[in-house]
Short mmCIF file of C-alpha atoms and ligand atoms in Angstrom, two decimals:
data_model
loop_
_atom_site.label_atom_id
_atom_site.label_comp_id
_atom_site.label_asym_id
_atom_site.label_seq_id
_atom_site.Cartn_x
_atom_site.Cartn_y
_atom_site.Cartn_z
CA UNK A 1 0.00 0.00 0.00
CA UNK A 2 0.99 3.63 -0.46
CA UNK A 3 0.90 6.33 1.62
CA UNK A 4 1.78 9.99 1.80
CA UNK A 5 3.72 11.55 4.76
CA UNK A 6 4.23 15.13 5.06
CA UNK A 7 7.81 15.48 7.26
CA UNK A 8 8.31 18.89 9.18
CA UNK A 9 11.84 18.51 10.50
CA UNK A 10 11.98 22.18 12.15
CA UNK A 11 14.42 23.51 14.01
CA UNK A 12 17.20 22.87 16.93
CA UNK A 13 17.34 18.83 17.29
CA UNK A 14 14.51 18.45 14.77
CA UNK A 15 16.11 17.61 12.01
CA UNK A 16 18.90 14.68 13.31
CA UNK A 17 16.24 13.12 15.20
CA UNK A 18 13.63 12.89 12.14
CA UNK A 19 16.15 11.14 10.17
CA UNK A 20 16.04 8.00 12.35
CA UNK A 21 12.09 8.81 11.90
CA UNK A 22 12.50 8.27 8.14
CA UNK A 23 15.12 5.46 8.18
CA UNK A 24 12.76 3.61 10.83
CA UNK A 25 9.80 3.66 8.63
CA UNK A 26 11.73 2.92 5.61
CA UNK A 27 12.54 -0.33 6.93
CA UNK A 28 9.17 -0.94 8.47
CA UNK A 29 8.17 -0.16 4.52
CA UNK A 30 10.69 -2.30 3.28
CA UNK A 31 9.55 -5.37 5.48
CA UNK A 32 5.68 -5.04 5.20
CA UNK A 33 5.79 -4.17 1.85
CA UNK A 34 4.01 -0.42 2.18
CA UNK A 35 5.36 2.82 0.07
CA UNK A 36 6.19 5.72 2.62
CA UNK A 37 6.16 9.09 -0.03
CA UNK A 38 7.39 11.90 2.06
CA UNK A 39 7.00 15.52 1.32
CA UNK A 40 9.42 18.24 3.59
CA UNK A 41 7.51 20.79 4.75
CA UNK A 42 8.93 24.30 5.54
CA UNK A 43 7.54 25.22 9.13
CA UNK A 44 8.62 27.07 12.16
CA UNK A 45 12.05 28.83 12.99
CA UNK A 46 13.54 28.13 9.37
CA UNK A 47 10.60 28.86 7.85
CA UNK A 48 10.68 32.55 9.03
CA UNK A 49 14.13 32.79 8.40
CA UNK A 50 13.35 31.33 4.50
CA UNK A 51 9.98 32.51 3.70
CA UNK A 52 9.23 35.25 6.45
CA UNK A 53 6.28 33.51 8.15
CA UNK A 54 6.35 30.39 10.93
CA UNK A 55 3.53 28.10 8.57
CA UNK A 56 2.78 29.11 5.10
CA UNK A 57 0.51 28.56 3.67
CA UNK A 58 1.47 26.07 1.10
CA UNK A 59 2.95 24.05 3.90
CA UNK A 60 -0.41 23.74 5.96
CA UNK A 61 -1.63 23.17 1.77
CA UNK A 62 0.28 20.17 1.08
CA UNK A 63 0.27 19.02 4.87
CA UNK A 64 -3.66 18.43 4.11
CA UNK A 65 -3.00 16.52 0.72
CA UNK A 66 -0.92 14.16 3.06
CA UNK A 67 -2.63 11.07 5.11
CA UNK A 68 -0.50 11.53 8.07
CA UNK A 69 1.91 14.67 9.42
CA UNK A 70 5.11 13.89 11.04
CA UNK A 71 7.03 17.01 13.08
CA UNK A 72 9.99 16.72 14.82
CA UNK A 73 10.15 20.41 16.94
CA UNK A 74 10.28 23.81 16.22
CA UNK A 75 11.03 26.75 18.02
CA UNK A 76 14.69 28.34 19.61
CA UNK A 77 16.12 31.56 20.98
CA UNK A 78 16.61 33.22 18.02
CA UNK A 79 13.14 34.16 17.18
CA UNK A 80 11.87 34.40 20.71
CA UNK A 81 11.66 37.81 20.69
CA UNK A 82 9.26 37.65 17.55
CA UNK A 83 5.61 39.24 18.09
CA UNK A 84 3.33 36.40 19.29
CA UNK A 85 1.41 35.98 15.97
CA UNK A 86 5.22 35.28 14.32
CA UNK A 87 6.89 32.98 16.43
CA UNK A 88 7.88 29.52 15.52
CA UNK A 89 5.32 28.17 17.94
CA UNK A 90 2.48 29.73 15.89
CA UNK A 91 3.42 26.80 13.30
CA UNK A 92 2.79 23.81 15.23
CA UNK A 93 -0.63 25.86 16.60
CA UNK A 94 -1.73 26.76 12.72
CA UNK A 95 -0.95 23.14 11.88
CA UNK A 96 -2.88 21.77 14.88
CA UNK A 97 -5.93 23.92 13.76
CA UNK A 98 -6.05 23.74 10.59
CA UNK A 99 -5.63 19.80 10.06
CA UNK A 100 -8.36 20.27 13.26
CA UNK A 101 -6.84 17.73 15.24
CA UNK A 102 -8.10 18.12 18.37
CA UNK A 103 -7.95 14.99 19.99
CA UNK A 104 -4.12 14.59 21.31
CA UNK A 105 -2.89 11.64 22.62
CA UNK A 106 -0.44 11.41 24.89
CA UNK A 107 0.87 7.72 26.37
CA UNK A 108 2.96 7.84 29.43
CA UNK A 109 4.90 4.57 30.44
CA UNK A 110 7.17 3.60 33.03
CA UNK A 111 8.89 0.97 31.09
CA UNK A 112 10.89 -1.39 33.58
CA UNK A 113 14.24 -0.79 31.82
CA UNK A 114 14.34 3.36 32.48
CA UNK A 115 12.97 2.18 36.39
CA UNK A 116 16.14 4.16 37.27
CA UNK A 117 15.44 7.24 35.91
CA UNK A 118 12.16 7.70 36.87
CA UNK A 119 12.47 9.93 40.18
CA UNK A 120 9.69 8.14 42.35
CA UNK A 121 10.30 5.84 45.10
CA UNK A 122 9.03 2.20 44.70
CA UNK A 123 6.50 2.64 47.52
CA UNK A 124 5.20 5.48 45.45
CA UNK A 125 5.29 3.27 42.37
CA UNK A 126 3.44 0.19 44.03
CA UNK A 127 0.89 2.31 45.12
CA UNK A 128 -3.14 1.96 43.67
CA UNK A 129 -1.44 -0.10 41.12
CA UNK A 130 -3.38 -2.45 40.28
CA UNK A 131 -0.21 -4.62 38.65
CA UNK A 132 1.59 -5.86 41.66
CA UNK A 133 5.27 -3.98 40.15
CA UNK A 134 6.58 -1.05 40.38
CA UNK A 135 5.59 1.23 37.52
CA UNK A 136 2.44 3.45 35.87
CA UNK A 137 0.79 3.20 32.37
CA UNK A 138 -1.18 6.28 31.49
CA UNK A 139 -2.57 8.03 28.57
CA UNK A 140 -3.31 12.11 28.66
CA UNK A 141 -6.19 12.95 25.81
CA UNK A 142 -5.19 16.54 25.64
CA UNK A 143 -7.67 18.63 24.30
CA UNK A 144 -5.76 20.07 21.74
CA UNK A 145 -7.77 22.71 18.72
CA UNK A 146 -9.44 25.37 21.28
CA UNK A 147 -9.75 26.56 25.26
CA UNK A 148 -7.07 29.82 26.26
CA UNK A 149 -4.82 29.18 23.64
CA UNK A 150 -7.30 29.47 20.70
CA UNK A 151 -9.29 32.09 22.59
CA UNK A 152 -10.03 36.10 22.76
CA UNK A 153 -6.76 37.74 23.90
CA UNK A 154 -5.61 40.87 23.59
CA UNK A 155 -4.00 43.85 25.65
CA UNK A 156 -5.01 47.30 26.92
CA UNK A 157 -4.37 50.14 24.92
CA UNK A 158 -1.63 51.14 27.65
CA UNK A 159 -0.13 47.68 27.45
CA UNK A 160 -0.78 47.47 31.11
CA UNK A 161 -3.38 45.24 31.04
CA UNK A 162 -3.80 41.59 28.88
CA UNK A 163 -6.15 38.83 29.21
CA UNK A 164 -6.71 35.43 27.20
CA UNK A 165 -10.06 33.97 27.26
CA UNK A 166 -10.16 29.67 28.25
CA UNK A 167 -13.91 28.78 25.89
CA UNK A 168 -15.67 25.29 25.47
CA UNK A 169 -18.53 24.57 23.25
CA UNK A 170 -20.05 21.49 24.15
CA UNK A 171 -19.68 19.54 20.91
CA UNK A 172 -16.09 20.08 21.71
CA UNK A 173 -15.38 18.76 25.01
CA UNK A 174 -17.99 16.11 23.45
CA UNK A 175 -15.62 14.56 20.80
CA UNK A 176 -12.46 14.59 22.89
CA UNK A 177 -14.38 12.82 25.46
CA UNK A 178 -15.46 10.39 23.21
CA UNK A 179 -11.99 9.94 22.14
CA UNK A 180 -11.23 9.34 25.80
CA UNK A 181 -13.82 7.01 26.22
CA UNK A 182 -12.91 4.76 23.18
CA UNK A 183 -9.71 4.67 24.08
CA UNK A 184 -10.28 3.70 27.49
CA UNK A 185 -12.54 0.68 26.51
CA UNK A 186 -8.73 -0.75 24.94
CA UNK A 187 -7.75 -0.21 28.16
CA UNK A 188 -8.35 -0.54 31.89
CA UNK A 189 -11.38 0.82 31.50
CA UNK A 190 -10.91 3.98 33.85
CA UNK A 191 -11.40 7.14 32.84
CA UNK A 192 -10.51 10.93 35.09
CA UNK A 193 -11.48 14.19 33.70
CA UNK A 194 -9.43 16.57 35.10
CA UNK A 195 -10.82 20.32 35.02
CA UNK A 196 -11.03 23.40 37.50
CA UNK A 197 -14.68 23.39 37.95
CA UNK A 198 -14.85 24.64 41.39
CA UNK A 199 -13.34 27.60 40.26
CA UNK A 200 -13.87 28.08 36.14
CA UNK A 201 -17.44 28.16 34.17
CA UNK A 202 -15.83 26.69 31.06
CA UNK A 203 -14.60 23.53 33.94
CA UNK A 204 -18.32 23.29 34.95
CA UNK A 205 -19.40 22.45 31.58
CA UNK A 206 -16.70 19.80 30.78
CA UNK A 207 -17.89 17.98 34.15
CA UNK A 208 -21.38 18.44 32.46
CA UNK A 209 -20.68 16.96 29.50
CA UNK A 210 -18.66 14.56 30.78
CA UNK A 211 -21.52 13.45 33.45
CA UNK A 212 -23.80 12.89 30.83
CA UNK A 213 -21.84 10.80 28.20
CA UNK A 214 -20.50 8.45 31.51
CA UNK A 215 -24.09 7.26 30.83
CA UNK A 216 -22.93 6.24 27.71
CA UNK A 217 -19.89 3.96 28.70
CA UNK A 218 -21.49 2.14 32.03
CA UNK A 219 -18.07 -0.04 31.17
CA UNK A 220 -15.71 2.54 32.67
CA UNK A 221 -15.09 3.99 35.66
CA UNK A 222 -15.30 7.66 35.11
CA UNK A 223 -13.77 9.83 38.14
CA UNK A 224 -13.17 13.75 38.35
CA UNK A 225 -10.36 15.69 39.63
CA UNK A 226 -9.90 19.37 39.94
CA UNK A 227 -6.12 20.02 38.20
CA UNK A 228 -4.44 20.82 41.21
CA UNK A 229 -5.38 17.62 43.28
CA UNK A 230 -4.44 16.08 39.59
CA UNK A 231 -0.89 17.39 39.43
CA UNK A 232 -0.35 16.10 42.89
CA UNK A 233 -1.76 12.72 42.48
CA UNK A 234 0.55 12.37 39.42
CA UNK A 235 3.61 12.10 41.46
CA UNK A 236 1.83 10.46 45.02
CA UNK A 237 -0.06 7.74 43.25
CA UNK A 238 0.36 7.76 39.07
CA UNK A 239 -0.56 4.25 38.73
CA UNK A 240 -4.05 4.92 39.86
CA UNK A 241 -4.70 6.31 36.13
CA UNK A 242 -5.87 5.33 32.92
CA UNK A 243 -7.07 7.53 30.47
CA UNK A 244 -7.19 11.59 31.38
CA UNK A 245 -8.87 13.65 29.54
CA UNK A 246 -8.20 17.20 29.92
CA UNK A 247 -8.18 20.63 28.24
CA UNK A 248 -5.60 22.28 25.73
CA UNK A 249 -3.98 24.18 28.89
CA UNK A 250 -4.26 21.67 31.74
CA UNK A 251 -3.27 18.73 29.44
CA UNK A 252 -0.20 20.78 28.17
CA UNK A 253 1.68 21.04 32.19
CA UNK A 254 0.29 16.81 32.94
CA UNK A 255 1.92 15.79 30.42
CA UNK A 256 5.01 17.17 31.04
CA UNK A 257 4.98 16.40 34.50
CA UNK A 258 4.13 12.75 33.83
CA UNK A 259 6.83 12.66 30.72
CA UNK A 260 9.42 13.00 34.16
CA UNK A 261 7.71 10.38 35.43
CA UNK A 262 9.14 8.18 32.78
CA UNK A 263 12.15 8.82 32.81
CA UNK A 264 12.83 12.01 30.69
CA UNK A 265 10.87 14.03 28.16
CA UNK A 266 13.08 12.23 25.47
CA UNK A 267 10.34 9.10 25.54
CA UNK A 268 7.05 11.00 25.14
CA UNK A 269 5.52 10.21 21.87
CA UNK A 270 2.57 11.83 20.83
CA UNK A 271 -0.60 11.39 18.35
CA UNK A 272 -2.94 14.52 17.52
CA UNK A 273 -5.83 12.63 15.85
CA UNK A 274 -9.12 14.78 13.89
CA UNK A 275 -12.29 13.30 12.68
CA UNK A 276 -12.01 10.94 9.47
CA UNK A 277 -10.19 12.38 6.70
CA UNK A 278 -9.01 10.58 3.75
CA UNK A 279 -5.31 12.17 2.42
CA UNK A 280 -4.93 11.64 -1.31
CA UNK A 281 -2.98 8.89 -1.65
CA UNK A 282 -6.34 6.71 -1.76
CA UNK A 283 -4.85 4.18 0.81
CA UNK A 284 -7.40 3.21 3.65
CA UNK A 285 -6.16 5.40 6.29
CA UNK A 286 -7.93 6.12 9.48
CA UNK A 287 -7.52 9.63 10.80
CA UNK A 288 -6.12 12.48 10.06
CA UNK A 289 -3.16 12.69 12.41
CA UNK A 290 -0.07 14.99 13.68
CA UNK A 291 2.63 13.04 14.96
CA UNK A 292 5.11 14.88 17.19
CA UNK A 293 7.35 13.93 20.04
CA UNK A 294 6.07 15.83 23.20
CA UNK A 295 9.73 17.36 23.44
CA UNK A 296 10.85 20.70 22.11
CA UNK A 297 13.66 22.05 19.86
CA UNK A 298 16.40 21.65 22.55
CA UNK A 299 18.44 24.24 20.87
CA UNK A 300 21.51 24.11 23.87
CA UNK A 301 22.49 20.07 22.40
CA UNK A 302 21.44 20.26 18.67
CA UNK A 303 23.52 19.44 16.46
CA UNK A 304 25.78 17.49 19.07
CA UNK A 305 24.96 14.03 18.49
CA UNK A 306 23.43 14.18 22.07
CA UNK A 307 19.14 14.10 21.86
CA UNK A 308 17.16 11.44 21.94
CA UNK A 309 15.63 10.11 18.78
CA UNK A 310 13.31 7.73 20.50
CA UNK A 311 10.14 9.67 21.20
CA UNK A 312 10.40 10.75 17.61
CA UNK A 313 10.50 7.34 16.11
CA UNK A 314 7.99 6.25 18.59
CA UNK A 315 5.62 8.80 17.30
CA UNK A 316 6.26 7.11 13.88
CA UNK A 317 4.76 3.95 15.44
CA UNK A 318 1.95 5.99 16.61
CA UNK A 319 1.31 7.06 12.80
CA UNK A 320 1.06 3.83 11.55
CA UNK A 321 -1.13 3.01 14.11
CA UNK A 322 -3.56 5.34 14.32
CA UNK A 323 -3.69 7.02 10.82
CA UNK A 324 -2.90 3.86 8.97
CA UNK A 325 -3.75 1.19 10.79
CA UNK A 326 -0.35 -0.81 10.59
CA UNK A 327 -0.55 -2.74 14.21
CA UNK A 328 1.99 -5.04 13.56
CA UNK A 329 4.60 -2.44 11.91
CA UNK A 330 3.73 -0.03 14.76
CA UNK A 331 4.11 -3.00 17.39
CA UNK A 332 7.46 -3.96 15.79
CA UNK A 333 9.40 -0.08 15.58
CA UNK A 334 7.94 -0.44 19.89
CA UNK A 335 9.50 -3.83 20.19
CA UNK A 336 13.09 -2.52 18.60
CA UNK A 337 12.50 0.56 20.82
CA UNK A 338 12.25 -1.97 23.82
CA UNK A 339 15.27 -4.00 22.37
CA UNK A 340 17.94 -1.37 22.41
CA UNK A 341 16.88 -0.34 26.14
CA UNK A 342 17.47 -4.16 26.98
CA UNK A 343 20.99 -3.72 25.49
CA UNK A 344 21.38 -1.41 27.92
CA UNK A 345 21.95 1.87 24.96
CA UNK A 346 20.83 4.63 26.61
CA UNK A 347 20.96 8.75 25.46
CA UNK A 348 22.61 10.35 27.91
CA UNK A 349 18.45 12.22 29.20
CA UNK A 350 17.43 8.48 30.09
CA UNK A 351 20.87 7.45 31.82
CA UNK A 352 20.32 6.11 35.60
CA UNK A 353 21.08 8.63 38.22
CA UNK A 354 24.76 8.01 39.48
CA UNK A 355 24.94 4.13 38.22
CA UNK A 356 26.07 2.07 35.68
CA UNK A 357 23.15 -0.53 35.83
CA UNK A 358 20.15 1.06 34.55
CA UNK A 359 16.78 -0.52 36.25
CA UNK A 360 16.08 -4.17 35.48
CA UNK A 361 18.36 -3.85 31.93
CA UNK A 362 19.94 -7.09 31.64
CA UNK A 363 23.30 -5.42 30.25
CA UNK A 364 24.95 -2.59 32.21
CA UNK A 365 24.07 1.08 30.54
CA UNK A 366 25.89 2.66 27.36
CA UNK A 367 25.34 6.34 27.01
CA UNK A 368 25.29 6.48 23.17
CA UNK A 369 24.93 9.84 21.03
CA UNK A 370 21.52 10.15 18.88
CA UNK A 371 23.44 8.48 15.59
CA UNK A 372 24.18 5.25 17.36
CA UNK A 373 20.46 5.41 19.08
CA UNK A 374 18.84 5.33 15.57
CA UNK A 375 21.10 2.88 14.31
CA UNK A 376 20.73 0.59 16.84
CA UNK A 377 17.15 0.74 16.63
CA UNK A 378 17.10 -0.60 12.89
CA UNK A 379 19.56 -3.22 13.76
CA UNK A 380 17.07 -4.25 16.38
CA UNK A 381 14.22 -3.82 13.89
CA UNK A 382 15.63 -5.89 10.94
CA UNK A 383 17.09 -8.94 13.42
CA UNK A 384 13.76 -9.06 15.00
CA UNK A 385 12.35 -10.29 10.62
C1 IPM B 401 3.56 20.96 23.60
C2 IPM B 401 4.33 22.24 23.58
C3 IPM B 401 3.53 23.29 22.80
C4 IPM B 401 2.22 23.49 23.51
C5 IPM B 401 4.26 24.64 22.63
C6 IPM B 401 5.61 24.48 21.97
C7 IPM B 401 3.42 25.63 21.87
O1 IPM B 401 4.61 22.66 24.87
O2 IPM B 401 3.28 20.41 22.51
O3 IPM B 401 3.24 20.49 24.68
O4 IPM B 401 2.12 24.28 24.46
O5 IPM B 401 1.25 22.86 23.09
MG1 MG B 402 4.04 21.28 26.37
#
């Protein structure tokens, strides 16, 4: 089968880890017998520096033509002190609008060989998890296309004064929900909204909606947590989640938080999925979908061979999962993944704290740069045929 990716390497470690991206699914092409096309999209930093504007618009064009997106980071010092309307981050907002992805999907896994570099203490680990080990397996639905940082803003005429308005329509806490919901049925069936309503309108009607389409799912266990009792229940107790489905803003600091949780930010994979949306390539693809590693640009170690190119091939695997439907190519890029943590290869953001044996890795750690990281992963992947 063929499909069409549109690539948006950006800027700071964006590019060097998107390669391994590329080379990953090649091989996963190569093996299952699928056609990858990829089109390189201008976007963020470079793209003001080359065409004047963070997304133009013949990038957001041609990243609609495509069945899938896949962006690395964009974003660094150099334009920071750009107007807010011009600033590399406006890029990965324009594209999350206007593919209207608004459903974003972000797992968060204590996998047993980073055990060391997650920060918790076992006691905190064991605890309300239902698995009997050490460890937490969570996934933040992020509401991603509106609330404060779609909203009204603006400033005073003075400057003195700014506000930016947080706004929910109902049909769009709705269809995140729903996304929630779905994907908790895959799961352990548990499901925590996490809003502000004692405190924020826009909160109350998220628990509203939320109350009302429990009915719908009798199957899971739907709880509700204001955001602050959330954050701290993250770090006291963070295998007592499932699924959390949260606004644009709220979902944005979780998942952050819980990315420490795992070890480093360097893991996070994420999948911004819309409603059904058929690229051009005619294959059967699912939805429309944004694939980005949770991570930023990192500007301070690009180009020195030191990020980790993990989370971005991981959020390959998420594309061919979700927008294309390839479970067993997805499942295999996870179980190289896995394989080169079991060798005990490790970028220096996911190295134990002051040890040379990382968790339960069989083989003590190697820190390895980001070139050796990708390449071990397609070793893994192609012994693994
Ligand atoms: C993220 C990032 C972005 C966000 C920034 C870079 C605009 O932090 O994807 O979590 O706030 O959504
Ligand atoms: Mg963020």
């Amino acid at each position: 089968m063929n499909y069409s990716i549109a690539l948006v390497p950006g800027d700071g470690i964006g590019p060097e880890i998107m390669v391994h991206a590329v080379e990953a699914l090649e091989a996963a092409g190569d093996r299952y017998g699928h056609v990858f096309h990829t089109v390189e999209l201008d976007a963020g930093g470079c793209a003001i520096d080359r065409c004047g504007e963070p997304l133009p618009a013949e990038s957001l064009e041609a990243a609609k033509q495509c069945d899938a997106v896949l962006l690395a980071a964009v974003g660094g010092p150099q334009w920071e002190t750009l107007p807010g309307n011009l600033r590399p981050e406006r890029a990965l907002l324009g594209l999350r609008a206007g593919l209207e992805v608004y459903a974003n999907l972000r797992p968060a896994v204590l996998l047993p060989q980073l055990r060391a570099a997650c920060p918790l203490k076992d006691e905190v680990l064991m605890a309300s998890n239902s698995e009997g080990k050490p460890g937490f397996d969570l996934l933040i639905v992020r509401e991603l296309t509106g609330g404060i940082y779609f909203g009204k803003r603006g400033r005073s005429e003075d400057g003195g004064t700014a506000f930016d308005t947080e706004t929910y329509s109902r049909p769009e806490i709705e269809r995140v929900l729903r996304t929630g919901y779905e994907a908790a049925m895959t799961r352990r069936k548990k499901l925590c909204v996490v809003d502000k309503a004692n405190v924020l309108e826009s909160s109350r009607l998220w628990r509203e909606t939320a109350q009302a389409m429990a009915e719908e799912y009798p199957a899971v266990e739907t709880s509700y947590l204001y955001v602050d009792n959330a954050a701290m229940q993250l770090i006291r107790a963070p295998g007592r989640f499932d699924v959390i489905v949260t606004s644009n803003l709220f979902g944005d600091i979780l998942s952050d938080e819980a990315s420490v949780l795992t070890g480093s930010i360097g893991m996070l994979a994420s999948a911004s999925l819309g409603a059904q949306a058929p690229g051009s390539s005619g294959a059967p693809v699912g939805r429309m979908g944004l694939y980005e590693p949770i991570h930023g640009s990192a500007p301070d170690i690009a180009g020195q061979d030191l990020a980790n190119p993990l989370a971005m091939i991981l959020s390959a695997a998420m594309m061919l999962r979700y927008s294309f439907g390839l479970e067993a190519e997805a499942a295999a890029l996870e179980a190289a993944v896995n394989a080169v943590l079991d060798q005990g290869l490790r970028t220096a953001d996911i190295a134990s704290r002051g040890g040379s044996r990382g968790g339960n890795a069989a083989l003590p750690e190697k820190i390895v740069g980001t070139r050796e990281m990708g390449r071990a992963v397609l070793n893994a992947f192609s012994l693994s045929a």
